[in-house]
Amino acid sequence: MCAGPEGGHLGGSMSLVEILSVLYFRVMRHDPRFPGLPERDVLLLSKGHGGIALFATLCEAGYFPAEVLDEYARPGSHFMAHPHPEIPGVEIASGSLGHGLALGVGYALANRLDGSDRRSFVVMGDGELQEGSVWEAASVASAHRLNSLTAIVDRNGLQITGGTESVNSLEPLADRWRAFGWRVLEADGHDTEELTRALTLPADPQAPTVIIAHTVKGKGVPFVEGQARSHYARLNGRQHLRALNAVRASTGGERR
């Protein structure tokens, strides 16, 4: 998708590939044949600029065929830079940052009122944590002891204008979450086994959980790894081929 004329959010999508893969293929209760199944767990991609990674994951999970992704960025298509709820499996429109966690709080509260045991997962970018609305939602979640709510922070350390710590420092990030009454776990965001262990721990009965997933922006594409300029990219033919070869080499040629 980043090789098309419109380009795409390459760096922030590559940093969360393993997070989404573990959620959809090992953790979440869902059925691609029935995207609106009431008993499903829900995934809210608050960092909407990771939409490309979400589209690819939903495709791999069986929500729609790969050919549909050819519509990306075409006029009239729902497959644009950010997620759209008309796409099967996408729960919310996102892109304006700082809203996903509040929606996750709403889902968790509704599940409690319904007597449902389904879980809500919210994936956020670390730069997004500079939004005050995130911390308002965090406070409400802990006050209501929403233990069916799990937030995952894609902690790649970069945002569109540079390093998060140079723009508006977030550290000590784990202590901030603890101060808001959350259980805090940390994991290598590219290690699927570490992520699986963190995401399958029994819920804390007294608190929501946040997983700080340490990642690399642009992971898997060596010529943009760890660079803020990978936030949005338009790959030419040669770059596209280099990127594909690098990803295939890192996965042994497997599709996932």
mmCIF file with all atom_site columns, C-alpha atoms in Angstrom, residues 14-202:
data_model
loop_
_atom_site.group_PDB
_atom_site.id
_atom_site.type_symbol
_atom_site.label_atom_id
_atom_site.label_alt_id
_atom_site.label_comp_id
_atom_site.label_asym_id
_atom_site.label_entity_id
_atom_site.label_seq_id
_atom_site.pdbx_PDB_ins_code
_atom_site.Cartn_x
_atom_site.Cartn_y
_atom_site.Cartn_z
_atom_site.occupancy
_atom_site.B_iso_or_equiv
_atom_site.pdbx_formal_charge
_atom_site.auth_seq_id
_atom_site.auth_comp_id
_atom_site.auth_asym_id
_atom_site.auth_atom_id
_atom_site.pdbx_PDB_model_num
ATOM 1   C CA . MET A 1 14  ? 5.516   -1.728  10.914 1.00 0.00 ? 14  MET A CA 1
ATOM 2   C CA . SER A 1 15  ? 6.060   -1.123  14.622 1.00 0.00 ? 15  SER A CA 1
ATOM 3   C CA . LEU A 1 16  ? 2.779   -2.771  15.602 1.00 0.00 ? 16  LEU A CA 1
ATOM 4   C CA . VAL A 1 17  ? 2.658   -5.789  13.277 1.00 0.00 ? 17  VAL A CA 1
ATOM 5   C CA . GLU A 1 18  ? 3.522   -8.295  16.009 1.00 0.00 ? 18  GLU A CA 1
ATOM 6   C CA . ILE A 1 19  ? 1.136   -6.654  18.484 1.00 0.00 ? 19  ILE A CA 1
ATOM 7   C CA . LEU A 1 20  ? -1.811  -7.032  16.121 1.00 0.00 ? 20  LEU A CA 1
ATOM 8   C CA . SER A 1 21  ? -0.738  -10.515 15.038 1.00 0.00 ? 21  SER A CA 1
ATOM 9   C CA . VAL A 1 22  ? -0.632  -11.822 18.594 1.00 0.00 ? 22  VAL A CA 1
ATOM 10  C CA . LEU A 1 23  ? -3.962  -10.214 19.431 1.00 0.00 ? 23  LEU A CA 1
ATOM 11  C CA . TYR A 1 24  ? -5.830  -11.566 16.408 1.00 0.00 ? 24  TYR A CA 1
ATOM 12  C CA . PHE A 1 25  ? -4.174  -14.959 16.095 1.00 0.00 ? 25  PHE A CA 1
ATOM 13  C CA . ARG A 1 26  ? -3.496  -15.942 19.708 1.00 0.00 ? 26  ARG A CA 1
ATOM 14  C CA . VAL A 1 27  ? -5.478  -13.853 22.156 1.00 0.00 ? 27  VAL A CA 1
ATOM 15  C CA . MET A 1 28  ? -8.749  -12.343 20.994 1.00 0.00 ? 28  MET A CA 1
ATOM 16  C CA . ARG A 1 29  ? -12.044 -14.140 20.783 1.00 0.00 ? 29  ARG A CA 1
ATOM 17  C CA . HIS A 1 30  ? -13.416 -13.270 17.347 1.00 0.00 ? 30  HIS A CA 1
ATOM 18  C CA . ASP A 1 31  ? -14.812 -14.841 14.196 1.00 0.00 ? 31  ASP A CA 1
ATOM 19  C CA . PRO A 1 32  ? -14.079 -13.189 10.822 1.00 0.00 ? 32  PRO A CA 1
ATOM 20  C CA . ARG A 1 33  ? -17.273 -14.712 9.425  1.00 0.00 ? 33  ARG A CA 1
ATOM 21  C CA . PHE A 1 34  ? -19.295 -12.677 11.918 1.00 0.00 ? 34  PHE A CA 1
ATOM 22  C CA . PRO A 1 35  ? -17.541 -9.317  12.572 1.00 0.00 ? 35  PRO A CA 1
ATOM 23  C CA . GLY A 1 36  ? -20.431 -8.082  14.720 1.00 0.00 ? 36  GLY A CA 1
ATOM 24  C CA . LEU A 1 37  ? -20.688 -11.160 16.929 1.00 0.00 ? 37  LEU A CA 1
ATOM 25  C CA . PRO A 1 38  ? -21.877 -9.875  20.332 1.00 0.00 ? 38  PRO A CA 1
ATOM 26  C CA . GLU A 1 39  ? -19.516 -12.153 22.249 1.00 0.00 ? 39  GLU A CA 1
ATOM 27  C CA . ARG A 1 40  ? -16.412 -11.015 20.368 1.00 0.00 ? 40  ARG A CA 1
ATOM 28  C CA . ASP A 1 41  ? -13.500 -9.230  21.984 1.00 0.00 ? 41  ASP A CA 1
ATOM 29  C CA . VAL A 1 42  ? -12.972 -5.794  20.475 1.00 0.00 ? 42  VAL A CA 1
ATOM 30  C CA . LEU A 1 43  ? -9.825  -4.121  19.193 1.00 0.00 ? 43  LEU A CA 1
ATOM 31  C CA . LEU A 1 44  ? -9.793  -0.339  19.004 1.00 0.00 ? 44  LEU A CA 1
ATOM 32  C CA . LEU A 1 45  ? -6.858  1.037   17.034 1.00 0.00 ? 45  LEU A CA 1
ATOM 33  C CA . SER A 1 46  ? -6.551  4.429   18.644 1.00 0.00 ? 46  SER A CA 1
ATOM 34  C CA . LYS A 1 47  ? -3.386  5.196   16.675 1.00 0.00 ? 47  LYS A CA 1
ATOM 35  C CA . GLY A 1 48  ? -5.338  5.310   13.438 1.00 0.00 ? 48  GLY A CA 1
ATOM 36  C CA . HIS A 1 49  ? -2.218  6.012   11.419 1.00 0.00 ? 49  HIS A CA 1
ATOM 37  C CA . GLY A 1 50  ? -1.424  2.313   11.884 1.00 0.00 ? 50  GLY A CA 1
ATOM 38  C CA . GLY A 1 51  ? -4.371  1.493   9.665  1.00 0.00 ? 51  GLY A CA 1
ATOM 39  C CA . ILE A 1 52  ? -2.299  -0.299  7.041  1.00 0.00 ? 52  ILE A CA 1
ATOM 40  C CA . ALA A 1 53  ? -1.146  -2.835  9.636  1.00 0.00 ? 53  ALA A CA 1
ATOM 41  C CA . LEU A 1 54  ? -4.732  -3.340  10.785 1.00 0.00 ? 54  LEU A CA 1
ATOM 42  C CA . PHE A 1 55  ? -5.975  -3.837  7.210  1.00 0.00 ? 55  PHE A CA 1
ATOM 43  C CA . ALA A 1 56  ? -3.288  -6.441  6.530  1.00 0.00 ? 56  ALA A CA 1
ATOM 44  C CA . THR A 1 57  ? -3.991  -8.264  9.794  1.00 0.00 ? 57  THR A CA 1
ATOM 45  C CA . LEU A 1 58  ? -7.738  -8.381  9.191  1.00 0.00 ? 58  LEU A CA 1
ATOM 46  C CA . CYS A 1 59  ? -7.062  -9.668  5.682  1.00 0.00 ? 59  CYS A CA 1
ATOM 47  C CA . GLU A 1 60  ? -4.813  -12.441 7.000  1.00 0.00 ? 60  GLU A CA 1
ATOM 48  C CA . ALA A 1 61  ? -7.426  -13.313 9.621  1.00 0.00 ? 61  ALA A CA 1
ATOM 49  C CA . GLY A 1 62  ? -10.031 -13.797 6.903  1.00 0.00 ? 62  GLY A CA 1
ATOM 50  C CA . TYR A 1 63  ? -12.227 -10.717 7.197  1.00 0.00 ? 63  TYR A CA 1
ATOM 51  C CA . PHE A 1 64  ? -11.877 -9.971  3.474  1.00 0.00 ? 64  PHE A CA 1
ATOM 52  C CA . PRO A 1 65  ? -9.826  -11.233 0.519  1.00 0.00 ? 65  PRO A CA 1
ATOM 53  C CA . ALA A 1 66  ? -6.452  -9.740  -0.345 1.00 0.00 ? 66  ALA A CA 1
ATOM 54  C CA . GLU A 1 67  ? -7.763  -8.398  -3.642 1.00 0.00 ? 67  GLU A CA 1
ATOM 55  C CA . VAL A 1 68  ? -9.861  -5.882  -1.729 1.00 0.00 ? 68  VAL A CA 1
ATOM 56  C CA . LEU A 1 69  ? -6.705  -4.150  -0.561 1.00 0.00 ? 69  LEU A CA 1
ATOM 57  C CA . ASP A 1 70  ? -6.100  -3.080  -4.166 1.00 0.00 ? 70  ASP A CA 1
ATOM 58  C CA . GLU A 1 71  ? -8.809  -0.488  -3.484 1.00 0.00 ? 71  GLU A CA 1
ATOM 59  C CA . TYR A 1 72  ? -6.507  1.300   -1.054 1.00 0.00 ? 72  TYR A CA 1
ATOM 60  C CA . ALA A 1 73  ? -6.519  5.077   -1.579 1.00 0.00 ? 73  ALA A CA 1
ATOM 61  C CA . ARG A 1 74  ? -8.854  4.889   -4.573 1.00 0.00 ? 74  ARG A CA 1
ATOM 62  C CA . PRO A 1 75  ? -11.678 7.453   -4.697 1.00 0.00 ? 75  PRO A CA 1
ATOM 63  C CA . GLY A 1 76  ? -14.728 6.102   -2.892 1.00 0.00 ? 76  GLY A CA 1
ATOM 64  C CA . SER A 1 77  ? -12.835 3.359   -1.102 1.00 0.00 ? 77  SER A CA 1
ATOM 65  C CA . HIS A 1 78  ? -13.106 2.832   2.649  1.00 0.00 ? 78  HIS A CA 1
ATOM 66  C CA . PHE A 1 79  ? -9.462  1.694   2.654  1.00 0.00 ? 79  PHE A CA 1
ATOM 67  C CA . MET A 1 80  ? -7.750  5.009   3.243  1.00 0.00 ? 80  MET A CA 1
ATOM 68  C CA . ALA A 1 81  ? -4.960  6.207   5.504  1.00 0.00 ? 81  ALA A CA 1
ATOM 69  C CA . HIS A 1 82  ? -7.037  5.665   8.644  1.00 0.00 ? 82  HIS A CA 1
ATOM 70  C CA . PRO A 1 83  ? -9.511  2.917   9.643  1.00 0.00 ? 83  PRO A CA 1
ATOM 71  C CA . HIS A 1 84  ? -13.141 3.232   8.632  1.00 0.00 ? 84  HIS A CA 1
ATOM 72  C CA . PRO A 1 85  ? -15.948 1.313   10.398 1.00 0.00 ? 85  PRO A CA 1
ATOM 73  C CA . GLU A 1 86  ? -17.411 0.190   7.056  1.00 0.00 ? 86  GLU A CA 1
ATOM 74  C CA . ILE A 1 87  ? -14.417 -2.123  6.711  1.00 0.00 ? 87  ILE A CA 1
ATOM 75  C CA . PRO A 1 88  ? -15.278 -5.581  8.137  1.00 0.00 ? 88  PRO A CA 1
ATOM 76  C CA . GLY A 1 89  ? -13.624 -6.029  11.527 1.00 0.00 ? 89  GLY A CA 1
ATOM 77  C CA . VAL A 1 90  ? -12.943 -2.330  12.114 1.00 0.00 ? 90  VAL A CA 1
ATOM 78  C CA . GLU A 1 91  ? -14.814 -1.202  15.225 1.00 0.00 ? 91  GLU A CA 1
ATOM 79  C CA . ILE A 1 92  ? -14.283 2.567   15.124 1.00 0.00 ? 92  ILE A CA 1
ATOM 80  C CA . ALA A 1 93  ? -13.053 5.350   12.882 1.00 0.00 ? 93  ALA A CA 1
ATOM 81  C CA . SER A 1 94  ? -9.759  6.619   14.256 1.00 0.00 ? 94  SER A CA 1
ATOM 82  C CA . GLY A 1 95  ? -7.033  8.998   13.307 1.00 0.00 ? 95  GLY A CA 1
ATOM 83  C CA . SER A 1 96  ? -7.662  11.974  15.523 1.00 0.00 ? 96  SER A CA 1
ATOM 84  C CA . LEU A 1 97  ? -5.522  10.926  18.454 1.00 0.00 ? 97  LEU A CA 1
ATOM 85  C CA . GLY A 1 98  ? -6.551  10.644  22.079 1.00 0.00 ? 98  GLY A CA 1
ATOM 86  C CA . HIS A 1 99  ? -10.007 9.147   21.650 1.00 0.00 ? 99  HIS A CA 1
ATOM 87  C CA . GLY A 1 100 ? -9.466  5.391   21.617 1.00 0.00 ? 100 GLY A CA 1
ATOM 88  C CA . LEU A 1 101 ? -8.956  4.843   25.332 1.00 0.00 ? 101 LEU A CA 1
ATOM 89  C CA . ALA A 1 102 ? -12.129 6.751   26.228 1.00 0.00 ? 102 ALA A CA 1
ATOM 90  C CA . LEU A 1 103 ? -14.030 4.561   23.777 1.00 0.00 ? 103 LEU A CA 1
ATOM 91  C CA . GLY A 1 104 ? -12.418 1.508   25.334 1.00 0.00 ? 104 GLY A CA 1
ATOM 92  C CA . VAL A 1 105 ? -13.684 2.671   28.717 1.00 0.00 ? 105 VAL A CA 1
ATOM 93  C CA . GLY A 1 106 ? -17.168 2.931   27.226 1.00 0.00 ? 106 GLY A CA 1
ATOM 94  C CA . TYR A 1 107 ? -16.979 -0.581  25.775 1.00 0.00 ? 107 TYR A CA 1
ATOM 95  C CA . ALA A 1 108 ? -15.771 -1.991  29.105 1.00 0.00 ? 108 ALA A CA 1
ATOM 96  C CA . LEU A 1 109 ? -18.509 -0.268  31.065 1.00 0.00 ? 109 LEU A CA 1
ATOM 97  C CA . ALA A 1 110 ? -21.145 -1.466  28.604 1.00 0.00 ? 110 ALA A CA 1
ATOM 98  C CA . ASN A 1 111 ? -19.837 -5.024  28.840 1.00 0.00 ? 111 ASN A CA 1
ATOM 99  C CA . ARG A 1 112 ? -20.122 -4.878  32.621 1.00 0.00 ? 112 ARG A CA 1
ATOM 100 C CA . LEU A 1 113 ? -23.683 -3.614  32.426 1.00 0.00 ? 113 LEU A CA 1
ATOM 101 C CA . ASP A 1 114 ? -24.517 -6.394  29.942 1.00 0.00 ? 114 ASP A CA 1
ATOM 102 C CA . GLY A 1 115 ? -22.949 -9.024  32.157 1.00 0.00 ? 115 GLY A CA 1
ATOM 103 C CA . SER A 1 116 ? -20.580 -9.904  29.309 1.00 0.00 ? 116 SER A CA 1
ATOM 104 C CA . ASP A 1 117 ? -17.085 -11.301 29.818 1.00 0.00 ? 117 ASP A CA 1
ATOM 105 C CA . ARG A 1 118 ? -15.743 -10.008 26.537 1.00 0.00 ? 118 ARG A CA 1
ATOM 106 C CA . ARG A 1 119 ? -12.530 -7.980  26.629 1.00 0.00 ? 119 ARG A CA 1
ATOM 107 C CA . SER A 1 120 ? -11.618 -4.624  25.120 1.00 0.00 ? 120 SER A CA 1
ATOM 108 C CA . PHE A 1 121 ? -8.132  -3.918  23.764 1.00 0.00 ? 121 PHE A CA 1
ATOM 109 C CA . VAL A 1 122 ? -6.970  -0.410  22.866 1.00 0.00 ? 122 VAL A CA 1
ATOM 110 C CA . VAL A 1 123 ? -3.754  0.052   20.882 1.00 0.00 ? 123 VAL A CA 1
ATOM 111 C CA . MET A 1 124 ? -2.232  3.504   21.269 1.00 0.00 ? 124 MET A CA 1
ATOM 112 C CA . GLY A 1 125 ? 0.824   5.279   19.976 1.00 0.00 ? 125 GLY A CA 1
ATOM 113 C CA . ASP A 1 126 ? 3.262   6.701   22.502 1.00 0.00 ? 126 ASP A CA 1
ATOM 114 C CA . GLY A 1 127 ? 3.099   10.203  21.018 1.00 0.00 ? 127 GLY A CA 1
ATOM 115 C CA . GLU A 1 128 ? -0.637  9.967   21.522 1.00 0.00 ? 128 GLU A CA 1
ATOM 116 C CA . LEU A 1 129 ? -0.073  9.885   25.287 1.00 0.00 ? 129 LEU A CA 1
ATOM 117 C CA . GLN A 1 130 ? 0.637   13.602  25.101 1.00 0.00 ? 130 GLN A CA 1
ATOM 118 C CA . GLU A 1 131 ? -3.108  14.111  24.699 1.00 0.00 ? 131 GLU A CA 1
ATOM 119 C CA . GLY A 1 132 ? -4.803  15.041  27.977 1.00 0.00 ? 132 GLY A CA 1
ATOM 120 C CA . SER A 1 133 ? -7.914  13.047  27.084 1.00 0.00 ? 133 SER A CA 1
ATOM 121 C CA . VAL A 1 134 ? -5.897  9.831   27.403 1.00 0.00 ? 134 VAL A CA 1
ATOM 122 C CA . TRP A 1 135 ? -5.246  10.498  31.069 1.00 0.00 ? 135 TRP A CA 1
ATOM 123 C CA . GLU A 1 136 ? -8.848  11.488  31.761 1.00 0.00 ? 136 GLU A CA 1
ATOM 124 C CA . ALA A 1 137 ? -9.902  8.111   30.380 1.00 0.00 ? 137 ALA A CA 1
ATOM 125 C CA . ALA A 1 138 ? -7.147  6.350   32.333 1.00 0.00 ? 138 ALA A CA 1
ATOM 126 C CA . SER A 1 139 ? -8.431  7.896   35.541 1.00 0.00 ? 139 SER A CA 1
ATOM 127 C CA . VAL A 1 140 ? -12.017 6.816   34.860 1.00 0.00 ? 140 VAL A CA 1
ATOM 128 C CA . ALA A 1 141 ? -10.937 3.269   33.973 1.00 0.00 ? 141 ALA A CA 1
ATOM 129 C CA . SER A 1 142 ? -9.097  2.768   37.251 1.00 0.00 ? 142 SER A CA 1
ATOM 130 C CA . ALA A 1 143 ? -11.835 4.445   39.306 1.00 0.00 ? 143 ALA A CA 1
ATOM 131 C CA . HIS A 1 144 ? -14.286 1.865   37.932 1.00 0.00 ? 144 HIS A CA 1
ATOM 132 C CA . ARG A 1 145 ? -11.760 -0.997  38.188 1.00 0.00 ? 145 ARG A CA 1
ATOM 133 C CA . LEU A 1 146 ? -12.331 -1.937  34.556 1.00 0.00 ? 146 LEU A CA 1
ATOM 134 C CA . ASN A 1 147 ? -10.306 -5.128  34.537 1.00 0.00 ? 147 ASN A CA 1
ATOM 135 C CA . SER A 1 148 ? -11.680 -6.244  31.154 1.00 0.00 ? 148 SER A CA 1
ATOM 136 C CA . LEU A 1 149 ? -9.857  -3.313  29.558 1.00 0.00 ? 149 LEU A CA 1
ATOM 137 C CA . THR A 1 150 ? -6.295  -3.677  28.283 1.00 0.00 ? 150 THR A CA 1
ATOM 138 C CA . ALA A 1 151 ? -4.330  -0.849  26.715 1.00 0.00 ? 151 ALA A CA 1
ATOM 139 C CA . ILE A 1 152 ? -1.229  -1.543  24.632 1.00 0.00 ? 152 ILE A CA 1
ATOM 140 C CA . VAL A 1 153 ? 1.186   1.323   24.082 1.00 0.00 ? 153 VAL A CA 1
ATOM 141 C CA . ASP A 1 154 ? 3.292   1.067   20.919 1.00 0.00 ? 154 ASP A CA 1
ATOM 142 C CA . ARG A 1 155 ? 6.378   2.602   22.524 1.00 0.00 ? 155 ARG A CA 1
ATOM 143 C CA . ASN A 1 156 ? 8.585   3.257   19.486 1.00 0.00 ? 156 ASN A CA 1
ATOM 144 C CA . GLY A 1 157 ? 9.851   6.566   20.868 1.00 0.00 ? 157 GLY A CA 1
ATOM 145 C CA . LEU A 1 158 ? 9.140   8.559   17.723 1.00 0.00 ? 158 LEU A CA 1
ATOM 146 C CA . GLN A 1 159 ? 6.371   10.767  16.448 1.00 0.00 ? 159 GLN A CA 1
ATOM 147 C CA . ILE A 1 160 ? 5.984   12.730  13.253 1.00 0.00 ? 160 ILE A CA 1
ATOM 148 C CA . THR A 1 161 ? 8.171   15.634  14.385 1.00 0.00 ? 161 THR A CA 1
ATOM 149 C CA . GLY A 1 162 ? 10.890  13.627  16.125 1.00 0.00 ? 162 GLY A CA 1
ATOM 150 C CA . GLY A 1 163 ? 11.555  11.766  19.351 1.00 0.00 ? 163 GLY A CA 1
ATOM 151 C CA . THR A 1 164 ? 8.749   11.735  21.912 1.00 0.00 ? 164 THR A CA 1
ATOM 152 C CA . GLU A 1 165 ? 11.152  12.750  24.645 1.00 0.00 ? 165 GLU A CA 1
ATOM 153 C CA . SER A 1 166 ? 12.296  15.798  22.682 1.00 0.00 ? 166 SER A CA 1
ATOM 154 C CA . VAL A 1 167 ? 8.722   16.895  21.887 1.00 0.00 ? 167 VAL A CA 1
ATOM 155 C CA . ASN A 1 168 ? 7.030   16.342  25.249 1.00 0.00 ? 168 ASN A CA 1
ATOM 156 C CA . SER A 1 169 ? 8.700   13.839  27.537 1.00 0.00 ? 169 SER A CA 1
ATOM 157 C CA . LEU A 1 170 ? 6.656   10.808  28.645 1.00 0.00 ? 170 LEU A CA 1
ATOM 158 C CA . GLU A 1 171 ? 9.074   9.203   31.074 1.00 0.00 ? 171 GLU A CA 1
ATOM 159 C CA . PRO A 1 172 ? 8.817   7.712   33.614 1.00 0.00 ? 172 PRO A CA 1
ATOM 160 C CA . LEU A 1 173 ? 5.985   6.224   31.594 1.00 0.00 ? 173 LEU A CA 1
ATOM 161 C CA . ALA A 1 174 ? 5.348   3.086   33.661 1.00 0.00 ? 174 ALA A CA 1
ATOM 162 C CA . ASP A 1 175 ? 5.196   5.101   36.866 1.00 0.00 ? 175 ASP A CA 1
ATOM 163 C CA . ARG A 1 176 ? 2.681   7.469   35.280 1.00 0.00 ? 176 ARG A CA 1
ATOM 164 C CA . TRP A 1 177 ? 0.321   4.597   34.540 1.00 0.00 ? 177 TRP A CA 1
ATOM 165 C CA . ARG A 1 178 ? 0.798   3.160   38.021 1.00 0.00 ? 178 ARG A CA 1
ATOM 166 C CA . ALA A 1 179 ? -0.013  6.565   39.496 1.00 0.00 ? 179 ALA A CA 1
ATOM 167 C CA . PHE A 1 180 ? -3.311  6.398   37.624 1.00 0.00 ? 180 PHE A CA 1
ATOM 168 C CA . GLY A 1 181 ? -4.121  3.053   39.226 1.00 0.00 ? 181 GLY A CA 1
ATOM 169 C CA . TRP A 1 182 ? -3.275  0.680   36.366 1.00 0.00 ? 182 TRP A CA 1
ATOM 170 C CA . ARG A 1 183 ? -1.437  -2.610  36.430 1.00 0.00 ? 183 ARG A CA 1
ATOM 171 C CA . VAL A 1 184 ? 1.633   -2.093  34.247 1.00 0.00 ? 184 VAL A CA 1
ATOM 172 C CA . LEU A 1 185 ? 3.400   -4.774  32.213 1.00 0.00 ? 185 LEU A CA 1
ATOM 173 C CA . GLU A 1 186 ? 6.256   -4.280  29.768 1.00 0.00 ? 186 GLU A CA 1
ATOM 174 C CA . ALA A 1 187 ? 7.285   -6.402  26.799 1.00 0.00 ? 187 ALA A CA 1
ATOM 175 C CA . ASP A 1 188 ? 9.435   -6.420  23.691 1.00 0.00 ? 188 ASP A CA 1
ATOM 176 C CA . GLY A 1 189 ? 6.802   -5.429  21.154 1.00 0.00 ? 189 GLY A CA 1
ATOM 177 C CA . HIS A 1 190 ? 8.432   -7.511  18.427 1.00 0.00 ? 190 HIS A CA 1
ATOM 178 C CA . ASP A 1 191 ? 8.747   -10.677 20.525 1.00 0.00 ? 191 ASP A CA 1
ATOM 179 C CA . THR A 1 192 ? 5.549   -12.628 19.954 1.00 0.00 ? 192 THR A CA 1
ATOM 180 C CA . GLU A 1 193 ? 6.177   -14.949 22.912 1.00 0.00 ? 193 GLU A CA 1
ATOM 181 C CA . GLU A 1 194 ? 6.671   -12.058 25.355 1.00 0.00 ? 194 GLU A CA 1
ATOM 182 C CA . LEU A 1 195 ? 3.579   -10.353 24.013 1.00 0.00 ? 195 LEU A CA 1
ATOM 183 C CA . THR A 1 196 ? 1.556   -13.540 24.302 1.00 0.00 ? 196 THR A CA 1
ATOM 184 C CA . ARG A 1 197 ? 2.573   -14.036 27.916 1.00 0.00 ? 197 ARG A CA 1
ATOM 185 C CA . ALA A 1 198 ? 1.653   -10.461 28.801 1.00 0.00 ? 198 ALA A CA 1
ATOM 186 C CA . LEU A 1 199 ? -1.666  -10.558 26.955 1.00 0.00 ? 199 LEU A CA 1
ATOM 187 C CA . THR A 1 200 ? -2.783  -13.887 28.409 1.00 0.00 ? 200 THR A CA 1
ATOM 188 C CA . LEU A 1 201 ? -2.112  -13.207 32.074 1.00 0.00 ? 201 LEU A CA 1
ATOM 189 C CA . PRO A 1 202 ? -5.235  -13.420 34.236 1.00 0.00 ? 202 PRO A CA 1
#
